[in-house]
Amino acid sequence: MEVAANARNPAAKRKFDDAVSNGVAAPADVDLSLLEAIEKSQNAVEALDLRALKKHVLSFERRLKDNIEARLKYPNQPDRFADSEVELHEELQKLKVLAGAPELYPDLVNLNVVPSIVDLLNHDNTDIAIDVVQLLQDLTDEDVLDDNDDSARVLVDALVDNSALELLVQNLHRLNDSDPDENAAVYGSLATVENMIEVKPAVAELVCEKTKLLKWLLGKIKVREFDSNKQYASEILAILLQSSTVNQKKLGQMNGVDVVLQAVAMYKSKDPKSSDEEEMLENLFDCLCCLLMPLENKERFVKAEGVELMIIIMKQKKLAYGSAIRALDFAMTKYPPACERFVDVLGLKTAFAAFMGGILRGSRRERLLSKFVENECEKIDRLMELYIRYSDRVKAETERLNQVELDDLEMDEDEKYNRKLESGLYTLQLIAVILGHLWCSEHPQMRGRIELLLKQNKLSKKHIKDILQEYHDNIGDLDGPEEKERAQTKIQKFITAL
């Protein structure tokens, strides 16, 4: 630790750290067993109760007062307030013992010490601020707060009310990654934010509303070189986006779609070098998929040539191959312009790369349907193979549920339907929808192939119709009544055609 005036003096910092950590240097012939005993006694966990808590808080407040007075009295003489800084550092270290008694957090809040602790994130001495980051990280640690939900919420509410989010993010901007202690404090700050979100999910939107954390995180993932904090930044960004449409839209307005695309583009022709880097890449794609949920961000994705980038990644067949497909799925869902761009830039050729073959001229729909005629309808063969496989799975699950129903009268139809979905019914329904599309094309070769394969497996078109009817009857209205009606009308068209 160092005082402000010695911020650029490593030697002074080392001397100060030695004084805090080691005390007076021990002679070479000191009994090692004695030193070990002393160390164990220093590390012993203090049994905490309300009385001990008040003692810790009072001692901390005194040291804080001494430091404030010394700095005000001798603002230009660091050596005059250095001792008070050391003592304040020691008190902050002692407060970490509070993490061992989370049930006392409400008492800690009632003692009104949280504002004093949080304010130290603004301390002129960066190392004091780092001490506070470490303390907050310890107090909000997931393992510490486990089974102490009420106490955890009291503490997090107090931290939010006393501007901890704002000060944590402000402090991030003055921390230097090249300094080991400050680099660790960056990680600790992000960990504290994550811990607070775990206790109170609303913090995810609050921290983006009240601070510039999103901007800072974007700056982190822009950096080409990989490090642990870039990895953690990608993880925190994904957490902030996962459950908040507000954050998704806000990041989109900050050019976030383009920044995330640039970050994943670094891996279009190369694989990550470590498991940690792999995790970061997956986090980045999680961010991208979350960003692609609002309609306006899908538009930004297409304009930023995101479709083309995903196709390039797919062609390279590197580690990000599957993630690129997932991103395209999010981009094209309920957004025709992305689908059209995908077809126009020969995305179908890449999607059907395993089967080879050229792209025929004609409308986008015709070009898609033509893929199912290639090589003697081999894609329809594969489609029917999957249909039979999942049909058998659903049949087996249905029979099992019918047997269970005899012993468990409480199982209702909704629960049975959900069990069937989990066993593969949803996949079977999607395959049936594709078959319905193909049948409605009125292409004689495709129709003939479907009928032949059904007959070979002792099935009829009625089997597909029954699957489609069940799908039709269970379409929900999550996207609104109009979307539900539109979807049901399309499925009914397939049923009628069959």
Tab-separated table of C-alpha atoms in Angstrom:
chain	number	residue	atom	x	y	z
A	1	MET	CA	0.000	0.000	0.000
A	2	GLU	CA	1.136	3.571	-0.622
A	3	VAL	CA	0.178	7.120	0.182
A	4	ALA	CA	-0.933	9.441	-2.577
A	5	ALA	CA	2.341	11.283	-2.838
A	6	ASN	CA	4.225	8.029	-3.352
A	7	ALA	CA	1.878	6.657	-6.006
A	8	ARG	CA	4.698	6.492	-8.577
A	9	ASN	CA	7.351	5.259	-6.167
A	10	PRO	CA	7.572	1.434	-6.181
A	11	ALA	CA	10.315	1.428	-3.566
A	12	ALA	CA	8.175	3.425	-1.169
A	13	LYS	CA	5.278	1.100	-1.819
A	14	ARG	CA	7.392	-1.973	-1.084
A	15	LYS	CA	8.637	-0.428	2.133
A	16	PHE	CA	5.079	0.439	3.150
A	17	ASP	CA	3.758	-3.035	2.307
A	18	ASP	CA	6.550	-4.650	4.296
A	19	ALA	CA	5.701	-2.531	7.319
A	20	VAL	CA	2.029	-3.474	7.110
A	21	SER	CA	2.474	-7.165	6.317
A	22	ASN	CA	5.583	-8.233	8.144
A	23	GLY	CA	6.319	-5.830	10.986
A	24	VAL	CA	9.939	-5.951	12.180
A	25	ALA	CA	12.143	-8.351	10.231
A	26	ALA	CA	12.867	-11.565	12.150
A	27	PRO	CA	16.447	-12.737	12.734
A	28	ALA	CA	17.578	-15.734	10.730
A	29	ASP	CA	17.742	-17.978	13.805
A	30	VAL	CA	14.160	-17.446	15.000
A	31	ASP	CA	12.336	-20.676	15.903
A	32	LEU	CA	10.190	-21.496	12.840
A	33	SER	CA	7.626	-23.350	14.948
A	34	LEU	CA	7.128	-20.184	16.983
A	35	LEU	CA	6.550	-18.151	13.824
A	36	GLU	CA	4.053	-20.745	12.611
A	37	ALA	CA	2.148	-20.576	15.884
A	38	ILE	CA	2.028	-16.787	15.700
A	39	GLU	CA	0.752	-16.924	12.138
A	40	LYS	CA	-1.969	-19.392	13.067
A	41	SER	CA	-3.088	-17.197	15.937
A	42	GLN	CA	-3.263	-14.183	13.633
A	43	ASN	CA	-5.373	-16.105	11.133
A	44	ALA	CA	-7.782	-17.461	13.719
A	45	VAL	CA	-11.379	-16.577	12.916
A	46	GLU	CA	-12.889	-14.351	15.540
A	47	ALA	CA	-16.274	-15.403	16.866
A	48	LEU	CA	-18.591	-12.540	16.001
A	49	ASP	CA	-21.624	-11.257	17.834
A	50	LEU	CA	-23.294	-7.869	17.937
A	51	ARG	CA	-20.913	-6.626	20.622
A	52	ALA	CA	-17.842	-7.600	18.573
A	53	LEU	CA	-19.400	-6.026	15.493
A	54	LYS	CA	-19.880	-2.701	17.292
A	55	LYS	CA	-16.275	-2.858	18.472
A	56	HIS	CA	-15.016	-3.325	14.896
A	57	VAL	CA	-17.216	-0.542	13.561
A	58	LEU	CA	-16.186	1.905	16.297
A	59	SER	CA	-12.494	1.202	15.716
A	60	PHE	CA	-12.926	1.672	11.971
A	61	GLU	CA	-14.796	4.967	12.399
A	62	ARG	CA	-12.022	6.288	14.676
A	63	ARG	CA	-9.269	5.426	12.199
A	64	LEU	CA	-11.280	6.940	9.379
A	65	LYS	CA	-11.787	10.142	11.367
A	66	ASP	CA	-8.058	10.304	12.162
A	67	ASN	CA	-7.160	9.914	8.493
A	68	ILE	CA	-9.606	12.579	7.358
A	69	GLU	CA	-8.329	15.042	9.961
A	70	ALA	CA	-4.671	14.335	9.136
A	71	ARG	CA	-5.256	14.844	5.418
A	72	LEU	CA	-7.129	18.091	6.026
A	73	LYS	CA	-4.475	19.380	8.428
A	74	TYR	CA	-1.450	18.385	6.340
A	75	PRO	CA	-2.708	18.204	2.718
A	76	ASN	CA	0.752	18.763	1.230
A	77	GLN	CA	2.743	16.663	3.706
A	78	PRO	CA	2.068	12.970	2.958
A	79	ASP	CA	4.462	11.825	5.659
A	80	ARG	CA	2.215	13.495	8.274
A	81	PHE	CA	-0.849	11.402	7.323
A	82	ALA	CA	0.955	8.210	6.251
A	83	ASP	CA	0.559	6.561	9.674
A	84	SER	CA	-3.187	7.197	9.736
A	85	GLU	CA	-3.403	5.664	6.258
A	86	VAL	CA	-1.669	2.511	7.456
A	87	GLU	CA	-4.033	2.262	10.412
A	88	LEU	CA	-7.069	2.769	8.158
A	89	HIS	CA	-5.793	0.027	5.865
A	90	GLU	CA	-5.463	-2.321	8.847
A	91	GLU	CA	-9.000	-1.565	10.024
A	92	LEU	CA	-10.408	-2.321	6.570
A	93	GLN	CA	-8.590	-5.640	6.625
A	94	LYS	CA	-10.088	-6.425	10.027
A	95	LEU	CA	-13.602	-5.696	8.747
A	96	LYS	CA	-13.279	-8.650	6.371
A	97	VAL	CA	-14.025	-10.894	9.335
A	98	LEU	CA	-17.647	-9.714	9.013
A	99	ALA	CA	-18.009	-12.011	6.002
A	100	GLY	CA	-17.985	-14.859	8.499
A	101	ALA	CA	-21.247	-13.682	10.047
A	102	PRO	CA	-23.665	-12.581	7.298
A	103	GLU	CA	-26.532	-12.849	9.781
A	104	LEU	CA	-25.135	-9.623	11.302
A	105	TYR	CA	-25.427	-7.652	8.046
A	106	PRO	CA	-28.711	-5.984	9.110
A	107	ASP	CA	-26.958	-4.808	12.276
A	108	LEU	CA	-24.044	-3.567	10.189
A	109	VAL	CA	-26.465	-1.512	8.120
A	110	ASN	CA	-28.271	-0.207	11.209
A	111	LEU	CA	-24.949	1.005	12.623
A	112	ASN	CA	-24.822	3.329	9.589
A	113	VAL	CA	-21.264	2.376	8.663
A	114	VAL	CA	-22.041	1.397	5.058
A	115	PRO	CA	-21.901	5.033	3.809
A	116	SER	CA	-18.449	5.477	5.359
A	117	ILE	CA	-17.135	2.280	3.762
A	118	VAL	CA	-18.581	3.037	0.333
A	119	ASP	CA	-17.287	6.623	0.341
A	120	LEU	CA	-13.731	5.299	0.641
A	121	LEU	CA	-13.985	4.073	-2.957
A	122	ASN	CA	-13.328	7.745	-3.706
A	123	HIS	CA	-10.276	7.958	-1.436
A	124	ASP	CA	-7.284	9.812	-2.899
A	125	ASN	CA	-5.115	6.804	-2.138
A	126	THR	CA	-5.998	4.168	-4.719
A	127	ASP	CA	-4.874	1.414	-2.384
A	128	ILE	CA	-7.478	2.382	0.199
A	129	ALA	CA	-10.103	2.145	-2.542
A	130	ILE	CA	-8.707	-1.282	-3.454
A	131	ASP	CA	-9.077	-2.349	0.186
A	132	VAL	CA	-12.750	-1.389	0.014
A	133	VAL	CA	-13.250	-3.319	-3.233
A	134	GLN	CA	-11.780	-6.415	-1.594
A	135	LEU	CA	-13.991	-5.923	1.455
A	136	LEU	CA	-17.177	-5.542	-0.616
A	137	GLN	CA	-16.248	-8.568	-2.708
A	138	ASP	CA	-15.829	-10.646	0.458
A	139	LEU	CA	-19.046	-9.402	2.065
A	140	THR	CA	-21.131	-10.138	-1.046
A	141	ASP	CA	-19.464	-13.420	-1.975
A	142	GLU	CA	-21.972	-16.005	-3.189
A	143	ASP	CA	-20.709	-18.664	-0.781
A	144	VAL	CA	-20.973	-16.253	2.132
A	145	LEU	CA	-24.533	-15.209	1.311
A	146	ASP	CA	-25.791	-18.736	0.661
A	147	ASP	CA	-28.788	-19.456	2.939
A	148	ASN	CA	-28.756	-15.831	4.150
A	149	ASP	CA	-31.109	-14.312	1.587
A	150	ASP	CA	-32.752	-11.736	3.846
A	151	SER	CA	-29.456	-10.474	5.267
A	152	ALA	CA	-27.982	-10.348	1.779
A	153	ARG	CA	-30.835	-8.211	0.459
A	154	VAL	CA	-30.499	-5.783	3.371
A	155	LEU	CA	-26.800	-5.290	2.618
A	156	VAL	CA	-27.248	-4.974	-1.143
A	157	ASP	CA	-30.087	-2.478	-0.708
A	158	ALA	CA	-27.845	-0.398	1.560
A	159	LEU	CA	-24.999	-0.532	-0.956
A	160	VAL	CA	-27.302	0.576	-3.775
A	161	ASP	CA	-28.817	3.364	-1.665
A	162	ASN	CA	-25.333	4.662	-0.830
A	163	SER	CA	-24.137	4.823	-4.457
A	164	ALA	CA	-21.859	1.789	-4.313
A	165	LEU	CA	-22.597	0.984	-7.962
A	166	GLU	CA	-21.667	4.462	-9.137
A	167	LEU	CA	-18.473	4.573	-7.089
A	168	LEU	CA	-17.369	1.061	-8.064
A	169	VAL	CA	-17.652	1.938	-11.749
A	170	GLN	CA	-15.985	5.340	-11.298
A	171	ASN	CA	-13.124	3.613	-9.534
A	172	LEU	CA	-12.697	1.210	-12.476
A	173	HIS	CA	-11.615	4.114	-14.663
A	174	ARG	CA	-8.617	4.962	-12.476
A	175	LEU	CA	-7.351	1.394	-12.051
A	176	ASN	CA	-4.358	0.322	-14.124
A	177	ASP	CA	-4.381	-3.245	-15.440
A	178	SER	CA	-0.590	-3.342	-15.571
A	179	ASP	CA	-0.378	-3.059	-11.773
A	180	PRO	CA	-1.076	-6.481	-10.187
A	181	ASP	CA	-2.988	-5.045	-7.216
A	182	GLU	CA	-5.099	-2.751	-9.357
A	183	ASN	CA	-5.680	-5.507	-11.900
A	184	ALA	CA	-7.043	-7.684	-9.092
A	185	ALA	CA	-9.251	-4.783	-7.996
A	186	VAL	CA	-10.771	-4.608	-11.484
A	187	TYR	CA	-11.771	-8.247	-11.148
A	188	GLY	CA	-13.013	-7.634	-7.606
A	189	SER	CA	-15.173	-4.703	-8.709
A	190	LEU	CA	-16.836	-6.776	-11.423
A	191	ALA	CA	-17.281	-9.667	-8.994
A	192	THR	CA	-19.012	-7.364	-6.515
A	193	VAL	CA	-21.432	-6.157	-9.187
A	194	GLU	CA	-22.143	-9.754	-10.196
A	195	ASN	CA	-22.707	-10.754	-6.566
A	196	MET	CA	-25.146	-7.880	-6.093
A	197	ILE	CA	-27.071	-8.920	-9.210
A	198	GLU	CA	-27.252	-12.471	-7.881
A	199	VAL	CA	-28.909	-11.184	-4.704
A	200	LYS	CA	-31.054	-8.537	-6.405
A	201	PRO	CA	-31.596	-9.058	-10.181
A	202	ALA	CA	-32.916	-5.500	-10.566
A	203	VAL	CA	-29.325	-4.315	-10.036
A	204	ALA	CA	-28.599	-5.423	-13.623
A	205	GLU	CA	-30.689	-2.564	-14.975
A	206	LEU	CA	-29.823	-0.160	-12.162
A	207	VAL	CA	-26.076	-0.355	-12.778
A	208	CYS	CA	-26.578	0.357	-16.491
A	209	GLU	CA	-28.966	3.203	-15.750
A	210	LYS	CA	-26.845	4.912	-13.091
A	211	THR	CA	-23.314	4.286	-14.371
A	212	LYS	CA	-21.185	4.017	-17.485
A	213	LEU	CA	-20.441	0.332	-16.927
A	214	LEU	CA	-21.715	-0.690	-20.372
A	215	LYS	CA	-19.313	1.764	-22.005
A	216	TRP	CA	-16.418	0.475	-19.893
A	217	LEU	CA	-17.233	-3.148	-20.730
A	218	LEU	CA	-17.385	-2.374	-24.454
A	219	GLY	CA	-13.960	-0.792	-24.161
A	220	LYS	CA	-12.642	-3.948	-22.496
A	221	ILE	CA	-13.875	-6.380	-25.135
A	222	LYS	CA	-12.457	-4.147	-27.882
A	223	VAL	CA	-8.918	-4.909	-26.730
A	224	ARG	CA	-7.268	-7.445	-29.041
A	225	GLU	CA	-5.080	-9.101	-26.420
A	226	PHE	CA	-6.764	-11.680	-24.211
A	227	ASP	CA	-6.537	-11.484	-20.422
A	228	SER	CA	-8.612	-12.573	-17.442
A	229	ASN	CA	-10.335	-9.209	-17.088
A	230	LYS	CA	-11.396	-9.201	-20.743
A	231	GLN	CA	-12.875	-12.635	-20.126
A	232	TYR	CA	-14.702	-11.436	-17.015
A	233	ALA	CA	-15.899	-8.294	-18.804
A	234	SER	CA	-17.502	-10.485	-21.479
A	235	GLU	CA	-19.179	-12.569	-18.778
A	236	ILE	CA	-20.559	-9.548	-16.916
A	237	LEU	CA	-21.806	-8.047	-20.183
A	238	ALA	CA	-23.660	-11.283	-20.959
A	239	ILE	CA	-25.223	-11.270	-17.481
A	240	LEU	CA	-26.394	-7.669	-17.909
A	241	LEU	CA	-28.014	-8.488	-21.251
A	242	GLN	CA	-29.554	-11.880	-20.528
A	243	SER	CA	-32.679	-10.785	-18.702
A	244	SER	CA	-33.050	-7.125	-19.609
A	245	THR	CA	-34.589	-5.842	-22.824
A	246	VAL	CA	-33.800	-2.326	-21.588
A	247	ASN	CA	-30.079	-3.140	-21.442
A	248	GLN	CA	-30.216	-4.883	-24.827
A	249	LYS	CA	-31.711	-1.800	-26.454
A	250	LYS	CA	-29.384	0.585	-24.628
A	251	LEU	CA	-26.265	-1.285	-25.719
A	252	GLY	CA	-27.588	-1.375	-29.269
A	253	GLN	CA	-27.870	2.417	-29.219
A	254	MET	CA	-24.232	2.566	-28.048
A	255	ASN	CA	-23.035	0.787	-31.195
A	256	GLY	CA	-22.780	-2.372	-29.138
A	257	VAL	CA	-23.784	-4.707	-31.965
A	258	ASP	CA	-20.873	-3.526	-34.091
A	259	VAL	CA	-18.401	-3.737	-31.182
A	260	VAL	CA	-19.408	-7.304	-30.309
A	261	LEU	CA	-19.198	-8.290	-33.986
A	262	GLN	CA	-15.663	-6.874	-34.128
A	263	ALA	CA	-14.762	-8.859	-31.010
A	264	VAL	CA	-15.972	-12.184	-32.432
A	265	ALA	CA	-14.464	-11.380	-35.838
A	266	MET	CA	-11.026	-11.875	-34.266
A	267	TYR	CA	-11.854	-15.593	-34.212
A	268	LYS	CA	-13.289	-15.985	-37.707
A	269	SER	CA	-10.221	-17.874	-38.910
A	270	LYS	CA	-8.525	-18.941	-35.677
A	271	ASP	CA	-9.409	-20.794	-32.499
A	272	PRO	CA	-8.902	-19.580	-28.909
A	273	LYS	CA	-5.611	-20.692	-27.356
A	274	SER	CA	-6.940	-21.724	-23.942
A	275	SER	CA	-10.087	-22.894	-22.198
A	276	ASP	CA	-10.480	-19.448	-20.600
A	277	GLU	CA	-10.310	-17.805	-24.008
A	278	GLU	CA	-12.865	-20.316	-25.295
A	279	GLU	CA	-15.173	-19.300	-22.470
A	280	MET	CA	-14.733	-15.641	-23.364
A	281	LEU	CA	-15.650	-16.334	-27.005
A	282	GLU	CA	-18.773	-18.166	-25.880
A	283	ASN	CA	-19.636	-15.200	-23.638
A	284	LEU	CA	-19.280	-12.848	-26.606
A	285	PHE	CA	-21.687	-14.935	-28.665
A	286	ASP	CA	-24.078	-15.003	-25.697
A	287	CYS	CA	-23.924	-11.198	-25.735
A	288	LEU	CA	-24.568	-11.135	-29.473
A	289	CYS	CA	-27.564	-13.463	-29.229
A	290	CYS	CA	-29.051	-11.380	-26.402
A	291	LEU	CA	-28.507	-8.217	-28.422
A	292	LEU	CA	-30.361	-9.780	-31.353
A	293	MET	CA	-33.618	-10.110	-29.435
A	294	PRO	CA	-34.917	-6.519	-29.968
A	295	LEU	CA	-36.011	-5.830	-33.554
A	296	GLU	CA	-33.931	-2.660	-33.903
A	297	ASN	CA	-30.750	-4.578	-33.092
A	298	LYS	CA	-31.514	-7.163	-35.776
A	299	GLU	CA	-31.548	-4.261	-38.223
A	300	ARG	CA	-28.201	-3.019	-36.902
A	301	PHE	CA	-26.816	-6.559	-37.236
A	302	VAL	CA	-27.782	-6.754	-40.909
A	303	LYS	CA	-26.426	-3.262	-41.653
A	304	ALA	CA	-23.134	-4.127	-39.939
A	305	GLU	CA	-22.819	-7.155	-42.247
A	306	GLY	CA	-23.271	-9.518	-39.338
A	307	VAL	CA	-24.933	-12.107	-41.580
A	308	GLU	CA	-21.889	-12.160	-43.842
A	309	LEU	CA	-19.512	-12.471	-40.880
A	310	MET	CA	-21.432	-15.435	-39.448
A	311	ILE	CA	-21.316	-17.173	-42.838
A	312	ILE	CA	-17.552	-16.613	-43.038
A	313	ILE	CA	-17.152	-18.135	-39.568
A	314	MET	CA	-19.266	-21.110	-40.626
A	315	LYS	CA	-17.148	-21.633	-43.734
A	316	GLN	CA	-13.947	-21.670	-41.695
A	317	LYS	CA	-15.379	-24.414	-39.443
A	318	LYS	CA	-13.436	-23.243	-36.413
A	319	LEU	CA	-14.592	-23.446	-32.802
A	320	ALA	CA	-17.106	-20.612	-33.282
A	321	TYR	CA	-18.935	-22.535	-36.036
A	322	GLY	CA	-21.882	-23.604	-33.876
A	323	SER	CA	-22.126	-20.217	-32.157
A	324	ALA	CA	-22.348	-18.473	-35.536
A	325	ILE	CA	-25.292	-20.684	-36.492
A	326	ARG	CA	-26.965	-19.814	-33.184
A	327	ALA	CA	-26.458	-16.086	-33.805
A	328	LEU	CA	-27.994	-16.382	-37.279
A	329	ASP	CA	-30.970	-18.167	-35.747
A	330	PHE	CA	-31.558	-15.217	-33.398
A	331	ALA	CA	-31.015	-12.695	-36.194
A	332	MET	CA	-33.435	-14.293	-38.648
A	333	THR	CA	-36.229	-15.158	-36.204
A	334	LYS	CA	-39.228	-12.976	-37.102
A	335	TYR	CA	-37.044	-10.648	-39.176
A	336	PRO	CA	-37.420	-11.286	-42.947
A	337	PRO	CA	-34.684	-8.805	-44.021
A	338	ALA	CA	-32.076	-10.974	-42.273
A	339	CYS	CA	-33.475	-14.086	-43.968
A	340	GLU	CA	-33.353	-12.351	-47.346
A	341	ARG	CA	-29.785	-11.196	-46.775
A	342	PHE	CA	-28.840	-14.763	-45.776
A	343	VAL	CA	-30.183	-16.127	-49.061
A	344	ASP	CA	-28.793	-13.259	-51.164
A	345	VAL	CA	-25.223	-13.752	-49.911
A	346	LEU	CA	-25.410	-17.490	-50.647
A	347	GLY	CA	-25.914	-18.520	-47.057
A	348	LEU	CA	-27.881	-21.556	-48.195
A	349	LYS	CA	-24.782	-22.902	-49.888
A	350	THR	CA	-22.928	-22.732	-46.600
A	351	ALA	CA	-25.855	-24.147	-44.614
A	352	PHE	CA	-26.024	-27.134	-46.966
A	353	ALA	CA	-22.250	-27.361	-47.376
A	354	ALA	CA	-22.198	-31.000	-46.340
A	355	PHE	CA	-24.296	-31.887	-49.367
A	356	MET	CA	-22.475	-29.601	-51.853
A	357	GLY	CA	-24.297	-28.450	-55.019
A	358	GLY	CA	-24.780	-25.047	-56.620
A	359	ILE	CA	-27.409	-22.417	-56.033
A	360	LEU	CA	-30.127	-22.215	-58.670
A	361	ARG	CA	-31.453	-18.948	-59.936
A	362	GLY	CA	-34.964	-17.928	-59.064
A	363	SER	CA	-36.889	-16.609	-56.097
A	364	ARG	CA	-35.509	-17.080	-52.602
A	365	ARG	CA	-38.275	-19.587	-51.821
A	366	GLU	CA	-37.588	-21.547	-54.994
A	367	ARG	CA	-33.883	-21.599	-54.244
A	368	LEU	CA	-34.587	-22.972	-50.782
A	369	LEU	CA	-37.010	-25.629	-52.035
A	370	SER	CA	-34.603	-26.673	-54.771
A	371	LYS	CA	-32.202	-27.821	-52.086
A	372	PHE	CA	-34.631	-30.590	-51.132
A	373	VAL	CA	-34.683	-32.009	-54.665
A	374	GLU	CA	-30.903	-32.243	-55.058
A	375	ASN	CA	-29.228	-35.663	-55.195
A	376	GLU	CA	-32.515	-37.558	-55.519
A	377	CYS	CA	-34.149	-35.787	-52.566
A	378	GLU	CA	-31.490	-36.889	-50.085
A	379	LYS	CA	-32.386	-34.043	-47.705
A	380	ILE	CA	-35.979	-35.282	-47.584
A	381	ASP	CA	-34.596	-38.748	-46.829
A	382	ARG	CA	-32.652	-37.300	-43.917
A	383	LEU	CA	-35.686	-35.288	-42.784
A	384	MET	CA	-37.881	-38.387	-42.743
A	385	GLU	CA	-35.172	-40.340	-40.939
A	386	LEU	CA	-35.291	-37.744	-38.154
A	387	TYR	CA	-39.094	-37.732	-38.238
A	388	ILE	CA	-39.242	-41.487	-37.631
A	389	ARG	CA	-36.594	-41.327	-34.893
A	390	TYR	CA	-38.380	-38.620	-32.903
A	391	SER	CA	-41.775	-40.157	-33.586
A	392	ASP	CA	-40.612	-43.376	-31.936
A	393	ARG	CA	-39.285	-41.426	-28.938
A	394	VAL	CA	-42.563	-39.558	-28.459
A	395	LYS	CA	-44.573	-42.754	-28.874
A	396	ALA	CA	-42.515	-44.485	-26.179
A	397	GLU	CA	-42.911	-41.515	-23.809
A	398	THR	CA	-46.672	-41.376	-24.453
A	399	GLU	CA	-47.035	-45.052	-23.592
A	400	ARG	CA	-44.976	-44.545	-20.452
A	401	LEU	CA	-47.104	-41.584	-19.380
A	402	ASN	CA	-50.302	-43.540	-19.970
A	403	GLN	CA	-48.959	-46.220	-17.662
A	404	VAL	CA	-47.874	-43.662	-15.043
A	405	GLU	CA	-51.309	-42.056	-15.165
A	406	LEU	CA	-52.800	-45.234	-13.771
A	407	ASP	CA	-50.700	-44.792	-10.634
A	408	ASP	CA	-50.652	-40.973	-10.478
A	409	LEU	CA	-54.049	-39.386	-10.919
A	410	GLU	CA	-52.621	-35.898	-10.257
A	411	MET	CA	-50.827	-35.625	-13.614
A	412	ASP	CA	-52.886	-33.253	-15.796
A	413	GLU	CA	-52.855	-32.877	-19.580
A	414	ASP	CA	-50.520	-29.866	-19.508
A	415	GLU	CA	-47.923	-31.793	-17.540
A	416	LYS	CA	-48.197	-34.752	-19.905
A	417	TYR	CA	-47.775	-32.448	-22.896
A	418	ASN	CA	-44.686	-30.839	-21.362
A	419	ARG	CA	-43.177	-34.261	-20.680
A	420	LYS	CA	-43.721	-35.190	-24.334
A	421	LEU	CA	-42.109	-31.931	-25.455
A	422	GLU	CA	-39.059	-32.762	-23.364
A	423	SER	CA	-38.850	-36.218	-24.912
A	424	GLY	CA	-38.654	-34.810	-28.449
A	425	LEU	CA	-42.171	-33.741	-29.425
A	426	TYR	CA	-41.110	-30.166	-30.140
A	427	THR	CA	-38.426	-31.331	-32.570
A	428	LEU	CA	-40.956	-33.696	-34.164
A	429	GLN	CA	-43.394	-30.791	-34.563
A	430	LEU	CA	-40.765	-28.633	-36.266
A	431	ILE	CA	-39.949	-31.454	-38.689
A	432	ALA	CA	-43.679	-31.827	-39.413
A	433	VAL	CA	-43.882	-28.085	-40.147
A	434	ILE	CA	-41.018	-28.403	-42.645
A	435	LEU	CA	-42.774	-31.354	-44.289
A	436	GLY	CA	-45.929	-29.238	-44.442
A	437	HIS	CA	-44.009	-26.488	-46.239
A	438	LEU	CA	-42.605	-28.998	-48.718
A	439	TRP	CA	-46.014	-30.548	-49.362
A	440	CYS	CA	-47.594	-27.127	-49.975
A	441	SER	CA	-44.990	-26.449	-52.669
A	442	GLU	CA	-46.988	-28.922	-54.803
A	443	HIS	CA	-43.712	-30.240	-56.211
A	444	PRO	CA	-44.542	-33.741	-57.530
A	445	GLN	CA	-41.079	-35.195	-56.874
A	446	MET	CA	-41.014	-34.002	-53.252
A	447	ARG	CA	-44.589	-35.147	-52.595
A	448	GLY	CA	-43.869	-38.538	-54.107
A	449	ARG	CA	-40.751	-38.959	-51.981
A	450	ILE	CA	-42.577	-38.076	-48.764
A	451	GLU	CA	-45.410	-40.516	-49.505
A	452	LEU	CA	-42.954	-43.287	-50.402
A	453	LEU	CA	-40.975	-42.887	-47.181
A	454	LEU	CA	-44.151	-42.781	-45.083
A	455	LYS	CA	-45.363	-45.984	-46.707
A	456	GLN	CA	-42.007	-47.702	-46.141
A	457	ASN	CA	-42.333	-46.940	-42.434
A	458	LYS	CA	-45.989	-48.048	-42.298
A	459	LEU	CA	-47.218	-44.500	-41.752
A	460	SER	CA	-49.601	-42.211	-43.603
A	461	LYS	CA	-50.061	-38.485	-44.085
A	462	LYS	CA	-52.571	-38.628	-41.221
A	463	HIS	CA	-49.657	-39.167	-38.834
A	464	ILE	CA	-48.111	-35.846	-39.904
A	465	LYS	CA	-51.529	-34.162	-39.767
A	466	ASP	CA	-52.055	-35.352	-36.181
A	467	ILE	CA	-48.675	-33.949	-35.120
A	468	LEU	CA	-49.462	-30.629	-36.820
A	469	GLN	CA	-52.929	-30.505	-35.257
A	470	GLU	CA	-51.499	-30.960	-31.761
A	471	TYR	CA	-48.963	-28.219	-32.506
A	472	HIS	CA	-51.752	-25.965	-33.847
A	473	ASP	CA	-53.880	-26.449	-30.731
A	474	ASN	CA	-51.027	-25.620	-28.354
A	475	ILE	CA	-49.642	-22.464	-29.994
A	476	GLY	CA	-49.504	-19.821	-27.277
A	477	ASP	CA	-50.117	-16.076	-27.446
A	478	LEU	CA	-46.803	-14.947	-25.950
A	479	ASP	CA	-46.201	-12.778	-29.041
A	480	GLY	CA	-49.751	-11.461	-29.062
A	481	PRO	CA	-53.122	-12.706	-30.374
A	482	GLU	CA	-52.415	-11.586	-33.941
A	483	GLU	CA	-49.182	-13.587	-34.147
A	484	LYS	CA	-50.937	-16.623	-32.670
A	485	GLU	CA	-53.715	-16.388	-35.259
A	486	ARG	CA	-51.204	-15.989	-38.081
A	487	ALA	CA	-49.232	-19.046	-36.967
A	488	GLN	CA	-52.353	-21.168	-36.537
A	489	THR	CA	-53.626	-20.151	-39.978
A	490	LYS	CA	-50.367	-21.274	-41.580
A	491	ILE	CA	-50.397	-24.639	-39.773
A	492	GLN	CA	-54.051	-25.168	-40.722
A	493	LYS	CA	-53.072	-24.573	-44.345
A	494	PHE	CA	-50.542	-27.416	-44.104
A	495	ILE	CA	-53.103	-29.726	-42.490
A	496	THR	CA	-55.657	-29.011	-45.217
A	497	ALA	CA	-53.109	-29.537	-47.999
A	498	LEU	CA	-52.089	-32.898	-46.555
